[in-house]
């Protein structure tokens, strides 16, 4: 469910015609629907709330760290899942409650640990023995006690892209169960860390429920064992990963996941933490791009756009499919062309879509790349010295440029002249 729809052949975001934004703001541009963000958040929260027990939803801002979106989610009651000092800085800059911030990631530096401890975040989701040692040391220096959880790698197959798989033993993430037990058994020696939770995040863009259940069946018994060893485990963080559909259908309802997962979690007697990213923002954003040229060769037709792998890297990096349609549709939808929709970057891997059926488009037309709200702008680069695009947030019949497009002088801003 989202608020991008066609009315009289014209694409709208909520009540605003997308072509109007493209004309006024320029392209490429990311356009987000605030209502879609809010509804996805509420759907998830409602689905996973048991009577008297709401989950703590820590929005994973790596999916989209736009401050305006983070503010919307903060007002809705969200906490945040951060993976770097920079992400923590973003959340603190909007006045997020540190007691709702969890910090994940395999490589937290001493400086990042210090920054997070000074700001009293809820907990560190730890991923290595060295990290626990470092947290203990920094906490000692600051005369604090750090709340930690341990990220468990339960070795399950989430059936997603291999780069989005994070809980197979061969991935770098978390502790294997035997390793976790070894550490849990000696944690009492570290005076400045307190084990308050267990964490697992099995991957991203997961459309099946079974991998979650398999992971939980391995992690849940560990909670009792931790408690038996004197660790007050209060939180179970099941990570993120709920998939969305990229081909136009509805995403799997959150309620379906909840019905399967909640009964297991309830038995653990923990507060549930979730770290959704894509589920909340994925369908809430589009990328609007302008056609620069249409080029036919002997072999193919190319629709060359002003957005490419520098603007949206998912097709190039994961072979990800994003629906692409003109912002203004033709009355007669039967006439189609087949083309690769490509960007301006000097690499053959620079494409937004391959072998797509499109109505005949021409230079100057706007195209919308759908489901681009997650891992779109947050993975933008300046490759080929192309300025970053603008970000626009629509609410009802109003829109706001929340991030201006970069200019050429932004490109050399950080270099010593
Ligand atoms: N928690 C942790 C510890 C994570 O590593 C991630 C994502 C999430 C939560 C949020 O996952 P989500 O709910 O968004 O699936 N760039 C890739 C996705 C990488 C996901 C990395 N970790 C893409 O464009 O598909």
PDB file of N, CA and C and ligand atoms in Angstrom, residues 60 62-63 81 104 151 164 199 201 203-205 239-242 275-279 314 318 375 379, ligand 1:
ATOM      1  N   UNK A  60      15.604   1.380  11.200  1.00  0.00           N
ATOM      2  CA  UNK A  60      16.985   1.197  10.768  1.00  0.00           C
ATOM      3  C   UNK A  60      17.322   2.267   9.734  1.00  0.00           C
ATOM      4  N   UNK A  62      19.788   3.206   8.143  1.00  0.00           N
ATOM      5  CA  UNK A  62      20.626   2.991   6.970  1.00  0.00           C
ATOM      6  C   UNK A  62      19.764   2.910   5.706  1.00  0.00           C
ATOM      7  N   UNK A  63      18.507   2.516   5.860  1.00  0.00           N
ATOM      8  CA  UNK A  63      17.625   2.411   4.694  1.00  0.00           C
ATOM      9  C   UNK A  63      17.350   3.785   4.089  1.00  0.00           C
ATOM     10  N   UNK A  81      17.774   2.280  15.009  1.00  0.00           N
ATOM     11  CA  UNK A  81      18.885   1.321  14.936  1.00  0.00           C
ATOM     12  C   UNK A  81      19.977   2.007  14.124  1.00  0.00           C
ATOM     13  N   UNK A 104      24.265  -1.202  16.210  1.00  0.00           N
ATOM     14  CA  UNK A 104      24.752  -2.477  15.653  1.00  0.00           C
ATOM     15  C   UNK A 104      25.983  -2.226  14.781  1.00  0.00           C
ATOM     16  N   UNK A 151      24.793 -10.246  19.309  1.00  0.00           N
ATOM     17  CA  UNK A 151      24.138 -10.614  18.047  1.00  0.00           C
ATOM     18  C   UNK A 151      24.484 -12.057  17.728  1.00  0.00           C
ATOM     19  N   UNK A 164      22.618  -9.862   0.819  1.00  0.00           N
ATOM     20  CA  UNK A 164      21.666  -9.441   1.857  1.00  0.00           C
ATOM     21  C   UNK A 164      21.449 -10.541   2.894  1.00  0.00           C
ATOM     22  N   UNK A 199      20.254 -10.532  20.278  1.00  0.00           N
ATOM     23  CA  UNK A 199      19.910  -9.886  19.015  1.00  0.00           C
ATOM     24  C   UNK A 199      20.174 -10.856  17.878  1.00  0.00           C
ATOM     25  N   UNK A 201      19.809 -10.697  13.366  1.00  0.00           N
ATOM     26  CA  UNK A 201      19.287 -10.055  12.148  1.00  0.00           C
ATOM     27  C   UNK A 201      19.719 -10.949  11.008  1.00  0.00           C
ATOM     28  N   UNK A 203      18.951 -11.049   7.695  1.00  0.00           N
ATOM     29  CA  UNK A 203      19.145 -10.600   6.320  1.00  0.00           C
ATOM     30  C   UNK A 203      18.101  -9.565   5.948  1.00  0.00           C
ATOM     31  N   UNK A 204      18.059  -9.260   4.665  1.00  0.00           N
ATOM     32  CA  UNK A 204      17.174  -8.189   4.215  1.00  0.00           C
ATOM     33  C   UNK A 204      16.390  -8.653   2.988  1.00  0.00           C
ATOM     34  N   UNK A 205      15.249  -7.993   2.766  1.00  0.00           N
ATOM     35  CA  UNK A 205      14.345  -8.358   1.665  1.00  0.00           C
ATOM     36  C   UNK A 205      13.975  -9.846   1.760  1.00  0.00           C
ATOM     37  N   UNK A 239      15.856  -7.883  14.853  1.00  0.00           N
ATOM     38  CA  UNK A 239      16.413  -7.258  13.652  1.00  0.00           C
ATOM     39  C   UNK A 239      15.348  -6.764  12.700  1.00  0.00           C
ATOM     40  N   UNK A 240      15.749  -6.627  11.448  1.00  0.00           N
ATOM     41  CA  UNK A 240      14.800  -6.146  10.418  1.00  0.00           C
ATOM     42  C   UNK A 240      14.663  -7.212   9.363  1.00  0.00           C
ATOM     43  N   UNK A 241      14.516  -6.778   8.127  1.00  0.00           N
ATOM     44  CA  UNK A 241      14.571  -7.718   7.018  1.00  0.00           C
ATOM     45  C   UNK A 241      13.261  -8.003   6.307  1.00  0.00           C
ATOM     46  N   UNK A 242      12.123  -7.563   6.868  1.00  0.00           N
ATOM     47  CA  UNK A 242      10.854  -7.874   6.196  1.00  0.00           C
ATOM     48  C   UNK A 242      10.866  -7.283   4.787  1.00  0.00           C
ATOM     49  N   UNK A 275      13.948  -3.945  14.104  1.00  0.00           N
ATOM     50  CA  UNK A 275      14.779  -2.950  13.421  1.00  0.00           C
ATOM     51  C   UNK A 275      14.423  -2.872  11.938  1.00  0.00           C
ATOM     52  N   UNK A 276      13.194  -2.556  11.601  1.00  0.00           N
ATOM     53  CA  UNK A 276      12.826  -2.525  10.194  1.00  0.00           C
ATOM     54  C   UNK A 276      13.379  -1.281   9.494  1.00  0.00           C
ATOM     55  N   UNK A 277      13.782  -1.444   8.276  1.00  0.00           N
ATOM     56  CA  UNK A 277      14.196  -0.301   7.464  1.00  0.00           C
ATOM     57  C   UNK A 277      13.334  -0.266   6.222  1.00  0.00           C
ATOM     58  N   UNK A 278      13.636  -1.205   5.316  1.00  0.00           N
ATOM     59  CA  UNK A 278      12.956  -1.246   4.022  1.00  0.00           C
ATOM     60  C   UNK A 278      11.434  -1.306   4.142  1.00  0.00           C
ATOM     61  N   UNK A 279      10.939  -2.105   5.096  1.00  0.00           N
ATOM     62  CA  UNK A 279       9.483  -2.285   5.216  1.00  0.00           C
ATOM     63  C   UNK A 279       8.782  -0.936   5.409  1.00  0.00           C
ATOM     64  N   UNK A 314      21.075  -0.019  -6.562  1.00  0.00           N
ATOM     65  CA  UNK A 314      20.528  -1.368  -6.336  1.00  0.00           C
ATOM     66  C   UNK A 314      20.472  -2.245  -7.594  1.00  0.00           C
ATOM     67  N   UNK A 318      22.849  -5.390  -6.975  1.00  0.00           N
ATOM     68  CA  UNK A 318      22.153  -6.627  -6.588  1.00  0.00           C
ATOM     69  C   UNK A 318      21.285  -7.176  -7.714  1.00  0.00           C
ATOM     70  N   UNK A 375      17.330   2.331   0.708  1.00  0.00           N
ATOM     71  CA  UNK A 375      18.644   2.081   0.100  1.00  0.00           C
ATOM     72  C   UNK A 375      18.761   2.761  -1.265  1.00  0.00           C
ATOM     73  N   UNK A 379      22.451   5.327  -0.453  1.00  0.00           N
ATOM     74  CA  UNK A 379      23.596   4.698  -1.137  1.00  0.00           C
ATOM     75  C   UNK A 379      24.063   5.518  -2.346  1.00  0.00           C
TER      76      UNK A 379
HETATM   77  N1  LIG B   1      19.274  -4.364  11.435  1.00  0.00           N
HETATM   78  C1  LIG B   1      20.521  -4.667  11.008  1.00  0.00           C
HETATM   79  C2  LIG B   1      21.523  -5.113  11.985  1.00  0.00           C
HETATM   80  C3  LIG B   1      20.843  -4.565   9.645  1.00  0.00           C
HETATM   81  O1  LIG B   1      22.069  -4.875   9.221  1.00  0.00           O
HETATM   82  C4  LIG B   1      19.852  -4.137   8.719  1.00  0.00           C
HETATM   83  C5  LIG B   1      20.153  -4.026   7.283  1.00  0.00           C
HETATM   84  C6  LIG B   1      18.574  -3.808   9.211  1.00  0.00           C
HETATM   85  C7  LIG B   1      18.321  -3.948  10.570  1.00  0.00           C
HETATM   86  C8  LIG B   1      17.462  -3.327   8.332  1.00  0.00           C
HETATM   87  O2  LIG B   1      17.092  -4.258   7.387  1.00  0.00           O
HETATM   88  P1  LIG B   1      15.793  -4.049   6.485  1.00  0.00           P
HETATM   89  O3  LIG B   1      14.594  -4.070   7.392  1.00  0.00           O
HETATM   90  O4  LIG B   1      15.903  -2.739   5.786  1.00  0.00           O
HETATM   91  O5  LIG B   1      15.826  -5.194   5.546  1.00  0.00           O
HETATM   92  N2  LIG B   1      21.547  -2.186   0.656  1.00  0.00           N
HETATM   93  C9  LIG B   1      20.742  -3.377   0.603  1.00  0.00           C
HETATM   94  C10 LIG B   1      20.179  -3.740   1.965  1.00  0.00           C
HETATM   95  C11 LIG B   1      21.249  -3.938   3.011  1.00  0.00           C
HETATM   96  C12 LIG B   1      20.686  -4.215   4.389  1.00  0.00           C
HETATM   97  C13 LIG B   1      21.729  -4.107   5.425  1.00  0.00           C
HETATM   98  N3  LIG B   1      21.278  -4.311   6.773  1.00  0.00           N
HETATM   99  C14 LIG B   1      19.657  -3.199  -0.442  1.00  0.00           C
HETATM  100  O6  LIG B   1      19.639  -2.186  -1.130  1.00  0.00           O
HETATM  101  O7  LIG B   1      18.823  -4.103  -0.649  1.00  0.00           O
END
